[in-house]
């Protein structure tokens, strides 16, 4: 039995014994769906400076420039489909072993895979929001002819996602904190765990005695501090094998 097989058995045992399992996911879980992550080689922030393109002040000051990047990201996300990692978390929920997913992703792939309790910590790319009147529209129905797209009120539309410099939607923050505080296992999948307050969730769970199971090809600030089981590898490989053991 390989070291990873042993860790998979230990992770499955921890999940089977748990009362409440919660997952925290990041961009890494969608890499195998063709959506680049933000950090690391080929990361989106290697190509675009996040402070120039993903900060709310940049969108306000240069809406056309930021919308050109957003449209590029939109085409990547629009054609993406759930991969075996998303499908495995949905299967885990159906088997009764996963209560909620806290995702930092805006690609809606967890819901498309069939997961029903998904907390969208950084909002969703499936809606556009008016920066003037606050009205929200389903983004699929809004053909973006001109950039920046505008609301009937004349205001500029933005994806209903959390830009740097913006607060986390309060309902998502409260729900994520509650789920993190009351779980006894947290699966942390595909996140570099460097962006707060999302990266605080594993610490909230750990403080209350939860076990932290981390799935990532790379180590993160969690790996040698609060992670109990580090399953090193891609989510699309590890999660199906883990759920097969449940
Ligand atoms: N399977 C699992 N993890 C993977 C895979 C894979 N196939 N490929 C890459 N990873 C890991 C990387 O090793 C990295 O640790 O996914 C992580 C991706 O990290 P980031 O790109 O920083 O993404 P994320 O942690 O979600 O970023 C958090 O930062 O820019 C903001 O709002 C943005 O939500 C995002 C937040």
Short mmCIF file of N, CA, C and O in Angstrom, two decimals, residues 31-168:
data_model
loop_
_atom_site.label_atom_id
_atom_site.label_comp_id
_atom_site.label_asym_id
_atom_site.label_seq_id
_atom_site.Cartn_x
_atom_site.Cartn_y
_atom_site.Cartn_z
N UNK A 31 -9.17 23.73 -12.01
CA UNK A 31 -8.08 23.71 -13.01
C UNK A 31 -8.32 22.59 -14.02
O UNK A 31 -8.14 22.78 -15.23
N UNK A 32 -8.79 21.44 -13.56
CA UNK A 32 -9.01 20.31 -14.48
C UNK A 32 -10.29 20.48 -15.29
O UNK A 32 -10.65 19.63 -16.08
N UNK A 33 -10.98 21.62 -15.08
CA UNK A 33 -12.09 21.98 -15.96
C UNK A 33 -11.64 23.02 -16.99
O UNK A 33 -12.46 23.58 -17.73
N UNK A 34 -10.34 23.33 -16.97
CA UNK A 34 -9.80 24.26 -17.97
C UNK A 34 -9.77 25.71 -17.52
O UNK A 34 -9.47 26.62 -18.30
N UNK A 35 -10.09 25.97 -16.24
CA UNK A 35 -10.05 27.35 -15.75
C UNK A 35 -8.73 27.55 -14.99
O UNK A 35 -8.48 26.83 -14.02
N UNK A 36 -7.87 28.47 -15.46
CA UNK A 36 -6.57 28.62 -14.79
C UNK A 36 -6.75 29.11 -13.35
O UNK A 36 -7.70 29.84 -13.06
N UNK A 37 -5.83 28.68 -12.49
CA UNK A 37 -5.83 29.20 -11.12
C UNK A 37 -5.28 30.63 -11.16
O UNK A 37 -4.97 31.17 -12.24
N UNK A 38 -5.20 31.26 -10.01
CA UNK A 38 -4.73 32.65 -9.96
C UNK A 38 -3.23 32.73 -9.72
O UNK A 38 -2.53 33.56 -10.32
N UNK A 39 -2.73 31.87 -8.81
CA UNK A 39 -1.32 31.96 -8.40
C UNK A 39 -0.55 30.74 -8.88
O UNK A 39 -1.17 29.73 -9.21
N UNK A 40 0.76 30.87 -8.94
CA UNK A 40 1.57 29.75 -9.42
C UNK A 40 1.77 29.86 -10.92
O UNK A 40 1.20 30.75 -11.57
N UNK A 41 2.54 28.94 -11.48
CA UNK A 41 2.84 29.03 -12.93
C UNK A 41 1.52 28.98 -13.71
O UNK A 41 0.59 28.26 -13.32
N UNK A 42 1.44 29.76 -14.79
CA UNK A 42 0.23 29.85 -15.62
C UNK A 42 -0.94 30.52 -14.88
O UNK A 42 -2.05 30.56 -15.36
N UNK A 43 -0.68 31.00 -13.66
CA UNK A 43 -1.78 31.63 -12.91
C UNK A 43 -2.25 32.92 -13.57
O UNK A 43 -1.47 33.62 -14.22
N UNK A 44 -3.51 33.24 -13.39
CA UNK A 44 -4.10 34.44 -14.01
C UNK A 44 -3.39 35.70 -13.54
O UNK A 44 -3.16 36.64 -14.32
N UNK A 45 -2.96 35.68 -12.27
CA UNK A 45 -2.29 36.88 -11.73
C UNK A 45 -0.83 36.98 -12.18
O UNK A 45 -0.17 37.96 -11.90
N UNK A 46 -0.37 35.96 -12.93
CA UNK A 46 0.96 36.10 -13.57
C UNK A 46 0.80 36.98 -14.81
O UNK A 46 1.70 37.66 -15.23
N UNK A 47 -0.43 36.93 -15.39
CA UNK A 47 -0.67 37.66 -16.65
C UNK A 47 -1.25 39.05 -16.36
O UNK A 47 -0.95 40.02 -17.04
N UNK A 48 -2.13 39.09 -15.34
CA UNK A 48 -2.78 40.36 -15.00
C UNK A 48 -2.45 40.72 -13.56
O UNK A 48 -2.63 39.92 -12.66
N UNK A 49 -1.97 41.95 -13.33
CA UNK A 49 -1.72 42.39 -11.95
C UNK A 49 -3.07 42.56 -11.25
O UNK A 49 -3.88 43.39 -11.68
N UNK A 50 -3.33 41.75 -10.20
CA UNK A 50 -4.66 41.81 -9.58
C UNK A 50 -5.04 43.20 -9.08
O UNK A 50 -6.22 43.57 -9.09
N UNK A 51 -4.03 43.99 -8.66
CA UNK A 51 -4.36 45.33 -8.17
C UNK A 51 -4.77 46.25 -9.31
O UNK A 51 -5.46 47.24 -9.13
N UNK A 52 -4.35 45.91 -10.54
CA UNK A 52 -4.69 46.72 -11.70
C UNK A 52 -5.98 46.26 -12.36
O UNK A 52 -6.61 46.99 -13.13
N UNK A 53 -6.34 44.97 -12.12
CA UNK A 53 -7.49 44.42 -12.84
C UNK A 53 -8.58 43.84 -11.93
O UNK A 53 -9.70 43.64 -12.38
N UNK A 54 -8.25 43.55 -10.68
CA UNK A 54 -9.24 42.85 -9.84
C UNK A 54 -9.57 43.63 -8.58
O UNK A 54 -10.19 43.10 -7.66
N UNK A 55 -9.15 44.91 -8.54
CA UNK A 55 -9.49 45.76 -7.39
C UNK A 55 -10.66 46.65 -7.80
O UNK A 55 -10.71 47.15 -8.93
N UNK A 56 -11.58 46.85 -6.88
CA UNK A 56 -12.80 47.60 -7.22
C UNK A 56 -12.46 49.03 -7.65
O UNK A 56 -13.10 49.59 -8.56
N UNK A 57 -11.38 49.60 -7.11
CA UNK A 57 -10.99 50.97 -7.51
C UNK A 57 -10.51 50.98 -8.97
O UNK A 57 -10.73 51.96 -9.69
N UNK A 58 -9.89 49.87 -9.40
CA UNK A 58 -9.42 49.80 -10.81
C UNK A 58 -10.62 49.72 -11.74
O UNK A 58 -10.66 50.38 -12.79
N UNK A 59 -11.65 48.95 -11.32
CA UNK A 59 -12.85 48.84 -12.16
C UNK A 59 -13.54 50.20 -12.26
O UNK A 59 -13.98 50.62 -13.33
N UNK A 60 -13.58 50.92 -11.16
CA UNK A 60 -14.24 52.25 -11.18
C UNK A 60 -13.45 53.22 -12.07
O UNK A 60 -14.02 53.98 -12.84
N UNK A 61 -12.12 53.15 -11.98
CA UNK A 61 -11.29 54.14 -12.70
C UNK A 61 -11.14 53.79 -14.19
O UNK A 61 -11.13 54.67 -15.04
N UNK A 62 -11.02 52.47 -14.49
CA UNK A 62 -10.78 52.05 -15.89
C UNK A 62 -11.71 50.89 -16.27
O UNK A 62 -11.26 49.77 -16.51
N UNK A 63 -13.02 51.15 -16.33
CA UNK A 63 -13.98 50.05 -16.56
C UNK A 63 -13.74 49.30 -17.86
O UNK A 63 -13.82 48.07 -17.91
N UNK A 64 -13.39 50.02 -18.96
CA UNK A 64 -13.20 49.31 -20.24
C UNK A 64 -12.03 48.33 -20.13
O UNK A 64 -12.12 47.18 -20.53
N UNK A 65 -10.92 48.81 -19.56
CA UNK A 65 -9.70 47.98 -19.45
C UNK A 65 -9.98 46.72 -18.61
O UNK A 65 -9.66 45.60 -19.01
N UNK A 66 -10.65 46.91 -17.48
CA UNK A 66 -10.92 45.76 -16.60
C UNK A 66 -11.91 44.80 -17.27
O UNK A 66 -11.73 43.58 -17.22
N UNK A 67 -12.90 45.37 -17.98
CA UNK A 67 -13.88 44.50 -18.64
C UNK A 67 -13.26 43.68 -19.76
O UNK A 67 -13.68 42.58 -20.05
N UNK A 68 -12.15 44.18 -20.36
CA UNK A 68 -11.49 43.35 -21.39
C UNK A 68 -10.94 42.07 -20.74
O UNK A 68 -11.07 40.97 -21.25
N UNK A 69 -10.39 42.20 -19.52
CA UNK A 69 -9.87 41.01 -18.82
C UNK A 69 -11.04 40.11 -18.39
O UNK A 69 -11.02 38.91 -18.53
N UNK A 70 -12.12 40.77 -17.91
CA UNK A 70 -13.28 40.00 -17.43
C UNK A 70 -13.88 39.17 -18.56
O UNK A 70 -14.28 38.02 -18.36
N UNK A 71 -13.90 39.73 -19.77
CA UNK A 71 -14.48 38.98 -20.90
C UNK A 71 -13.62 37.77 -21.23
O UNK A 71 -14.13 36.69 -21.56
N UNK A 72 -12.30 37.92 -21.11
CA UNK A 72 -11.39 36.78 -21.37
C UNK A 72 -11.66 35.67 -20.35
O UNK A 72 -11.79 34.50 -20.68
N UNK A 73 -11.82 36.08 -19.08
CA UNK A 73 -12.08 35.10 -18.01
C UNK A 73 -13.47 34.48 -18.23
O UNK A 73 -13.65 33.27 -18.10
N UNK A 74 -14.42 35.30 -18.68
CA UNK A 74 -15.80 34.83 -18.89
C UNK A 74 -15.83 33.73 -19.95
O UNK A 74 -16.49 32.70 -19.77
N UNK A 75 -15.05 33.87 -21.02
CA UNK A 75 -15.08 32.82 -22.07
C UNK A 75 -14.51 31.51 -21.53
O UNK A 75 -14.97 30.44 -21.87
N UNK A 76 -13.51 31.61 -20.62
CA UNK A 76 -12.94 30.38 -20.04
C UNK A 76 -13.97 29.69 -19.14
O UNK A 76 -14.15 28.49 -19.16
N UNK A 77 -14.67 30.51 -18.36
CA UNK A 77 -15.61 29.95 -17.37
C UNK A 77 -16.87 29.44 -18.07
O UNK A 77 -17.40 28.38 -17.76
N UNK A 78 -17.32 30.21 -19.10
CA UNK A 78 -18.61 29.90 -19.77
C UNK A 78 -18.61 28.48 -20.32
O UNK A 78 -19.59 27.76 -20.20
N UNK A 79 -17.45 28.03 -20.89
CA UNK A 79 -17.40 26.72 -21.56
C UNK A 79 -16.95 25.61 -20.61
O UNK A 79 -16.81 24.47 -21.02
N UNK A 80 -16.70 25.95 -19.34
CA UNK A 80 -16.16 24.95 -18.41
C UNK A 80 -17.28 24.03 -17.92
O UNK A 80 -18.43 24.44 -17.78
N UNK A 81 -16.92 22.78 -17.69
CA UNK A 81 -17.87 21.79 -17.14
C UNK A 81 -17.27 21.21 -15.86
O UNK A 81 -16.05 21.17 -15.71
N UNK A 82 -18.14 20.71 -14.97
CA UNK A 82 -17.61 20.08 -13.75
C UNK A 82 -16.63 18.95 -14.10
O UNK A 82 -16.85 18.22 -15.07
N UNK A 83 -15.57 18.83 -13.30
CA UNK A 83 -14.62 17.72 -13.52
C UNK A 83 -14.83 16.67 -12.42
O UNK A 83 -15.68 16.88 -11.52
N UNK A 84 -14.13 15.53 -12.46
CA UNK A 84 -14.36 14.47 -11.46
C UNK A 84 -14.26 14.94 -10.01
O UNK A 84 -14.91 14.36 -9.13
N UNK A 85 -13.51 16.01 -9.77
CA UNK A 85 -13.42 16.51 -8.37
C UNK A 85 -14.75 17.11 -7.93
O UNK A 85 -15.28 16.79 -6.85
N UNK A 86 -15.34 17.98 -8.77
CA UNK A 86 -16.65 18.56 -8.44
C UNK A 86 -17.69 17.44 -8.29
O UNK A 86 -18.50 17.43 -7.35
N UNK A 87 -17.66 16.50 -9.23
CA UNK A 87 -18.66 15.41 -9.23
C UNK A 87 -18.50 14.54 -7.98
O UNK A 87 -19.48 14.07 -7.40
N UNK A 88 -17.27 14.38 -7.51
CA UNK A 88 -17.03 13.56 -6.32
C UNK A 88 -17.60 14.23 -5.07
O UNK A 88 -18.17 13.57 -4.21
N UNK A 89 -17.46 15.55 -4.97
CA UNK A 89 -18.03 16.25 -3.80
C UNK A 89 -19.56 16.16 -3.83
O UNK A 89 -20.21 15.99 -2.80
N UNK A 90 -20.14 16.22 -5.03
CA UNK A 90 -21.61 16.08 -5.14
C UNK A 90 -22.02 14.67 -4.73
O UNK A 90 -23.01 14.47 -4.00
N UNK A 91 -21.22 13.67 -5.12
CA UNK A 91 -21.50 12.26 -4.76
C UNK A 91 -21.36 12.08 -3.24
O UNK A 91 -22.16 11.42 -2.60
N UNK A 92 -20.39 12.76 -2.67
CA UNK A 92 -20.15 12.68 -1.22
C UNK A 92 -21.36 13.24 -0.48
O UNK A 92 -21.82 12.67 0.52
N UNK A 93 -21.91 14.33 -0.99
CA UNK A 93 -23.12 14.92 -0.37
C UNK A 93 -24.28 13.94 -0.48
O UNK A 93 -24.98 13.68 0.50
N UNK A 94 -24.45 13.34 -1.66
CA UNK A 94 -25.58 12.41 -1.85
C UNK A 94 -25.45 11.18 -0.95
O UNK A 94 -26.43 10.62 -0.48
N UNK A 95 -24.19 10.78 -0.66
CA UNK A 95 -23.97 9.62 0.23
C UNK A 95 -24.17 10.03 1.69
O UNK A 95 -24.04 9.22 2.59
N UNK A 96 -24.38 11.33 1.93
CA UNK A 96 -24.63 11.80 3.29
C UNK A 96 -23.37 12.12 4.07
O UNK A 96 -23.40 12.28 5.30
N UNK A 97 -22.23 12.26 3.37
CA UNK A 97 -20.96 12.51 4.07
C UNK A 97 -20.47 13.95 3.97
O UNK A 97 -19.44 14.29 4.52
N UNK A 98 -21.21 14.81 3.23
CA UNK A 98 -20.75 16.20 3.09
C UNK A 98 -21.93 17.13 3.30
O UNK A 98 -22.96 17.01 2.61
N UNK A 99 -21.78 18.05 4.25
CA UNK A 99 -22.91 18.93 4.58
C UNK A 99 -22.90 20.19 3.72
O UNK A 99 -23.95 20.64 3.26
N UNK A 100 -21.74 20.78 3.49
CA UNK A 100 -21.72 22.08 2.79
C UNK A 100 -20.36 22.27 2.11
O UNK A 100 -19.34 21.71 2.54
N UNK A 101 -20.39 23.07 1.06
CA UNK A 101 -19.15 23.50 0.39
C UNK A 101 -19.05 25.01 0.53
O UNK A 101 -20.00 25.73 0.19
N UNK A 102 -17.94 25.47 1.05
CA UNK A 102 -17.62 26.91 1.03
C UNK A 102 -16.66 27.08 -0.14
O UNK A 102 -15.55 26.52 -0.11
N UNK A 103 -17.09 27.76 -1.19
CA UNK A 103 -16.20 27.90 -2.33
C UNK A 103 -15.76 29.35 -2.54
O UNK A 103 -16.56 30.27 -2.34
N UNK A 104 -14.50 29.50 -2.92
CA UNK A 104 -13.99 30.83 -3.29
C UNK A 104 -14.20 31.08 -4.78
O UNK A 104 -13.92 32.16 -5.28
N UNK A 105 -14.65 30.05 -5.47
CA UNK A 105 -14.77 30.11 -6.93
C UNK A 105 -16.09 30.74 -7.33
O UNK A 105 -17.06 30.70 -6.60
N UNK A 106 -16.08 31.33 -8.51
CA UNK A 106 -17.28 32.04 -9.00
C UNK A 106 -17.86 31.33 -10.24
O UNK A 106 -18.71 31.87 -10.92
N UNK A 107 -17.37 30.10 -10.48
CA UNK A 107 -17.68 29.42 -11.75
C UNK A 107 -18.95 28.56 -11.71
O UNK A 107 -19.34 27.99 -12.73
N UNK A 108 -19.58 28.44 -10.55
CA UNK A 108 -20.86 27.72 -10.44
C UNK A 108 -20.72 26.23 -10.71
O UNK A 108 -21.70 25.50 -10.85
N UNK A 109 -19.48 25.72 -10.80
CA UNK A 109 -19.30 24.31 -11.19
C UNK A 109 -19.72 23.32 -10.10
O UNK A 109 -20.11 22.20 -10.39
N UNK A 110 -19.68 23.73 -8.85
CA UNK A 110 -20.19 22.83 -7.79
C UNK A 110 -21.69 22.61 -7.96
O UNK A 110 -22.17 21.47 -7.87
N UNK A 111 -22.42 23.69 -8.21
CA UNK A 111 -23.87 23.54 -8.41
C UNK A 111 -24.15 22.75 -9.70
O UNK A 111 -25.00 21.87 -9.73
N UNK A 112 -23.38 23.03 -10.75
CA UNK A 112 -23.57 22.29 -12.01
C UNK A 112 -23.29 20.79 -11.81
O UNK A 112 -23.86 19.95 -12.50
N UNK A 113 -22.42 20.47 -10.84
CA UNK A 113 -22.09 19.05 -10.59
C UNK A 113 -23.16 18.38 -9.74
O UNK A 113 -23.15 17.15 -9.58
N UNK A 114 -24.07 19.18 -9.14
CA UNK A 114 -25.16 18.61 -8.35
C UNK A 114 -25.07 18.88 -6.86
O UNK A 114 -25.92 18.42 -6.10
N UNK A 115 -24.05 19.61 -6.41
CA UNK A 115 -23.98 19.97 -4.97
C UNK A 115 -25.10 20.94 -4.66
O UNK A 115 -25.36 21.88 -5.43
N UNK A 116 -25.75 20.76 -3.50
CA UNK A 116 -26.92 21.60 -3.24
C UNK A 116 -26.67 22.69 -2.21
O UNK A 116 -27.32 23.72 -2.22
N UNK A 117 -25.71 22.50 -1.29
CA UNK A 117 -25.47 23.54 -0.28
C UNK A 117 -24.08 24.12 -0.56
O UNK A 117 -23.07 23.63 -0.08
N UNK A 118 -24.05 25.18 -1.38
CA UNK A 118 -22.79 25.81 -1.79
C UNK A 118 -22.79 27.26 -1.33
O UNK A 118 -23.68 28.04 -1.69
N UNK A 119 -21.83 27.61 -0.49
CA UNK A 119 -21.70 28.99 -0.01
C UNK A 119 -20.70 29.71 -0.91
O UNK A 119 -19.51 29.33 -0.93
N UNK A 120 -21.18 30.67 -1.71
CA UNK A 120 -20.31 31.35 -2.68
C UNK A 120 -19.65 32.55 -2.00
O UNK A 120 -20.16 33.66 -1.97
N UNK A 121 -18.48 32.27 -1.43
CA UNK A 121 -17.80 33.23 -0.56
C UNK A 121 -17.36 34.50 -1.32
O UNK A 121 -17.30 35.59 -0.76
N UNK A 122 -17.06 34.32 -2.61
CA UNK A 122 -16.62 35.48 -3.41
C UNK A 122 -17.64 35.83 -4.47
O UNK A 122 -17.30 36.42 -5.49
N UNK A 123 -18.92 35.46 -4.24
CA UNK A 123 -19.97 35.81 -5.19
C UNK A 123 -20.00 34.84 -6.36
O UNK A 123 -19.46 33.74 -6.29
N UNK A 124 -20.66 35.27 -7.43
CA UNK A 124 -20.85 34.39 -8.57
C UNK A 124 -20.70 35.15 -9.89
O UNK A 124 -21.15 36.29 -10.02
N UNK A 125 -20.12 34.45 -10.86
CA UNK A 125 -20.01 35.03 -12.21
C UNK A 125 -21.32 34.87 -12.97
O UNK A 125 -21.46 35.36 -14.09
N UNK A 126 -22.31 34.19 -12.35
CA UNK A 126 -23.59 33.96 -13.04
C UNK A 126 -24.54 35.14 -12.90
O UNK A 126 -25.66 35.10 -13.37
N UNK A 127 -24.12 36.19 -12.22
CA UNK A 127 -24.96 37.39 -12.11
C UNK A 127 -24.11 38.61 -12.41
O UNK A 127 -22.88 38.61 -12.18
N UNK A 128 -24.79 39.65 -12.92
CA UNK A 128 -24.13 40.96 -13.06
C UNK A 128 -24.84 41.90 -12.10
O UNK A 128 -26.04 41.77 -11.86
N UNK A 129 -24.12 42.85 -11.55
CA UNK A 129 -24.71 43.80 -10.59
C UNK A 129 -24.41 45.22 -11.08
O UNK A 129 -23.30 45.50 -11.57
N UNK A 130 -25.42 46.09 -10.94
CA UNK A 130 -25.21 47.49 -11.36
C UNK A 130 -24.48 48.26 -10.27
O UNK A 130 -24.88 48.23 -9.10
N UNK A 131 -23.41 48.94 -10.64
CA UNK A 131 -22.61 49.67 -9.64
C UNK A 131 -23.28 50.96 -9.21
O UNK A 131 -22.82 51.63 -8.29
N UNK A 132 -24.41 51.30 -9.90
CA UNK A 132 -25.12 52.53 -9.48
C UNK A 132 -26.36 52.18 -8.67
O UNK A 132 -26.47 52.55 -7.50
N UNK A 133 -27.29 51.39 -9.31
CA UNK A 133 -28.57 51.15 -8.61
C UNK A 133 -28.59 49.83 -7.86
O UNK A 133 -29.54 49.57 -7.11
N UNK A 134 -27.59 48.97 -8.09
CA UNK A 134 -27.53 47.73 -7.32
C UNK A 134 -28.38 46.60 -7.90
O UNK A 134 -28.34 45.47 -7.41
N UNK A 135 -29.12 46.88 -8.98
CA UNK A 135 -29.96 45.84 -9.59
C UNK A 135 -29.06 44.68 -10.06
O UNK A 135 -27.92 44.91 -10.47
N UNK A 136 -29.60 43.45 -9.97
CA UNK A 136 -28.83 42.28 -10.41
C UNK A 136 -29.52 41.58 -11.57
O UNK A 136 -30.75 41.56 -11.64
N UNK A 137 -28.74 41.05 -12.49
CA UNK A 137 -29.28 40.38 -13.69
C UNK A 137 -28.55 39.05 -13.89
O UNK A 137 -27.34 38.98 -13.63
N UNK A 138 -29.24 38.00 -14.38
CA UNK A 138 -28.52 36.76 -14.72
C UNK A 138 -27.54 37.06 -15.86
O UNK A 138 -27.93 37.67 -16.85
N UNK A 139 -26.28 36.67 -15.71
CA UNK A 139 -25.29 37.10 -16.72
C UNK A 139 -25.48 36.35 -18.04
O UNK A 139 -25.12 36.85 -19.09
N UNK A 140 -26.08 35.16 -18.02
CA UNK A 140 -26.26 34.43 -19.29
C UNK A 140 -27.16 35.23 -20.23
O UNK A 140 -27.00 35.21 -21.43
N UNK A 141 -28.14 35.92 -19.65
CA UNK A 141 -29.12 36.61 -20.50
C UNK A 141 -28.61 37.95 -20.99
O UNK A 141 -29.21 38.61 -21.80
N UNK A 142 -27.47 38.40 -20.42
CA UNK A 142 -27.01 39.73 -20.80
C UNK A 142 -25.90 39.57 -21.85
O UNK A 142 -24.78 39.26 -21.54
N UNK A 143 -26.31 39.72 -23.15
CA UNK A 143 -25.27 39.69 -24.16
C UNK A 143 -24.44 40.96 -24.00
O UNK A 143 -24.96 42.07 -24.03
N UNK A 144 -23.12 40.77 -23.78
CA UNK A 144 -22.29 41.97 -23.57
C UNK A 144 -21.87 42.50 -24.94
O UNK A 144 -20.90 42.03 -25.53
N UNK A 145 -22.69 43.44 -25.48
CA UNK A 145 -22.31 44.02 -26.79
C UNK A 145 -21.19 45.03 -26.58
O UNK A 145 -20.17 45.01 -27.19
N UNK A 146 -21.48 46.00 -25.69
CA UNK A 146 -20.49 47.07 -25.50
C UNK A 146 -19.77 46.82 -24.17
O UNK A 146 -20.32 46.19 -23.27
N UNK A 147 -18.54 47.29 -24.06
CA UNK A 147 -17.89 47.22 -22.74
C UNK A 147 -17.53 48.64 -22.32
O UNK A 147 -17.08 49.44 -23.14
N UNK A 148 -17.75 49.01 -21.07
CA UNK A 148 -18.39 48.15 -20.07
C UNK A 148 -19.89 48.07 -20.33
O UNK A 148 -20.48 49.04 -20.81
N UNK A 149 -20.49 46.90 -20.00
CA UNK A 149 -21.94 46.78 -20.14
C UNK A 149 -22.65 47.71 -19.16
O UNK A 149 -22.11 48.02 -18.10
N UNK A 150 -23.82 48.17 -19.60
CA UNK A 150 -24.53 49.12 -18.74
C UNK A 150 -25.92 48.63 -18.37
O UNK A 150 -26.56 47.88 -19.10
N UNK A 151 -26.35 49.06 -17.23
CA UNK A 151 -27.68 48.79 -16.69
C UNK A 151 -28.67 49.74 -17.38
O UNK A 151 -28.26 50.83 -17.82
N UNK A 152 -29.94 49.36 -17.51
CA UNK A 152 -30.93 50.31 -18.07
C UNK A 152 -30.90 51.68 -17.35
O UNK A 152 -31.20 52.69 -17.95
N UNK A 153 -30.44 51.68 -16.11
CA UNK A 153 -30.38 52.97 -15.39
C UNK A 153 -29.19 53.80 -15.85
O UNK A 153 -29.03 54.96 -15.46
N UNK A 154 -28.30 53.18 -16.66
CA UNK A 154 -27.14 53.93 -17.15
C UNK A 154 -25.87 53.59 -16.39
O UNK A 154 -24.76 53.89 -16.82
N UNK A 155 -26.05 52.93 -15.24
CA UNK A 155 -24.88 52.57 -14.43
C UNK A 155 -24.05 51.47 -15.09
O UNK A 155 -24.56 50.73 -15.95
N UNK A 156 -22.78 51.35 -14.69
CA UNK A 156 -21.90 50.30 -15.22
C UNK A 156 -22.19 48.99 -14.48
O UNK A 156 -22.33 48.98 -13.26
N UNK A 157 -22.26 47.89 -15.24
CA UNK A 157 -22.48 46.57 -14.64
C UNK A 157 -21.15 45.91 -14.30
O UNK A 157 -20.15 46.11 -15.01
N UNK A 158 -21.12 45.15 -13.21
CA UNK A 158 -19.93 44.37 -12.85
C UNK A 158 -20.39 42.95 -12.57
O UNK A 158 -21.54 42.73 -12.18
N UNK A 159 -19.48 41.96 -12.75
CA UNK A 159 -19.86 40.62 -12.32
C UNK A 159 -20.14 40.66 -10.81
O UNK A 159 -19.50 41.43 -10.09
N UNK A 160 -21.11 39.86 -10.35
CA UNK A 160 -21.50 39.94 -8.93
C UNK A 160 -20.51 39.14 -8.09
O UNK A 160 -20.89 38.27 -7.30
N UNK A 161 -19.23 39.43 -8.30
CA UNK A 161 -18.15 38.75 -7.58
C UNK A 161 -17.46 39.77 -6.68
O UNK A 161 -17.59 40.99 -6.89
N UNK A 162 -16.72 39.27 -5.70
CA UNK A 162 -16.03 40.15 -4.73
C UNK A 162 -14.68 40.57 -5.32
O UNK A 162 -13.79 39.73 -5.51
N UNK A 163 -14.55 41.83 -5.63
CA UNK A 163 -13.26 42.36 -6.08
C UNK A 163 -12.41 42.66 -4.84
O UNK A 163 -12.95 42.85 -3.74
N UNK A 164 -11.10 42.71 -5.02
CA UNK A 164 -10.25 43.16 -3.92
C UNK A 164 -10.75 44.55 -3.51
O UNK A 164 -11.14 45.36 -4.35
N UNK A 165 -10.81 44.81 -2.22
CA UNK A 165 -11.29 46.10 -1.74
C UNK A 165 -12.78 46.10 -1.45
O UNK A 165 -13.34 47.10 -1.01
N UNK A 166 -13.45 44.95 -1.73
CA UNK A 166 -14.89 44.85 -1.44
C UNK A 166 -15.12 43.87 -0.28
O UNK A 166 -14.32 42.94 -0.09
N UNK A 167 -16.20 44.05 0.44
CA UNK A 167 -16.50 43.11 1.54
C UNK A 167 -17.06 41.79 1.02
O UNK A 167 -17.61 41.73 -0.08
N UNK A 168 -16.92 40.74 1.84
CA UNK A 168 -17.54 39.46 1.52
C UNK A 168 -19.04 39.64 1.74
O UNK A 168 -19.45 40.29 2.71
#
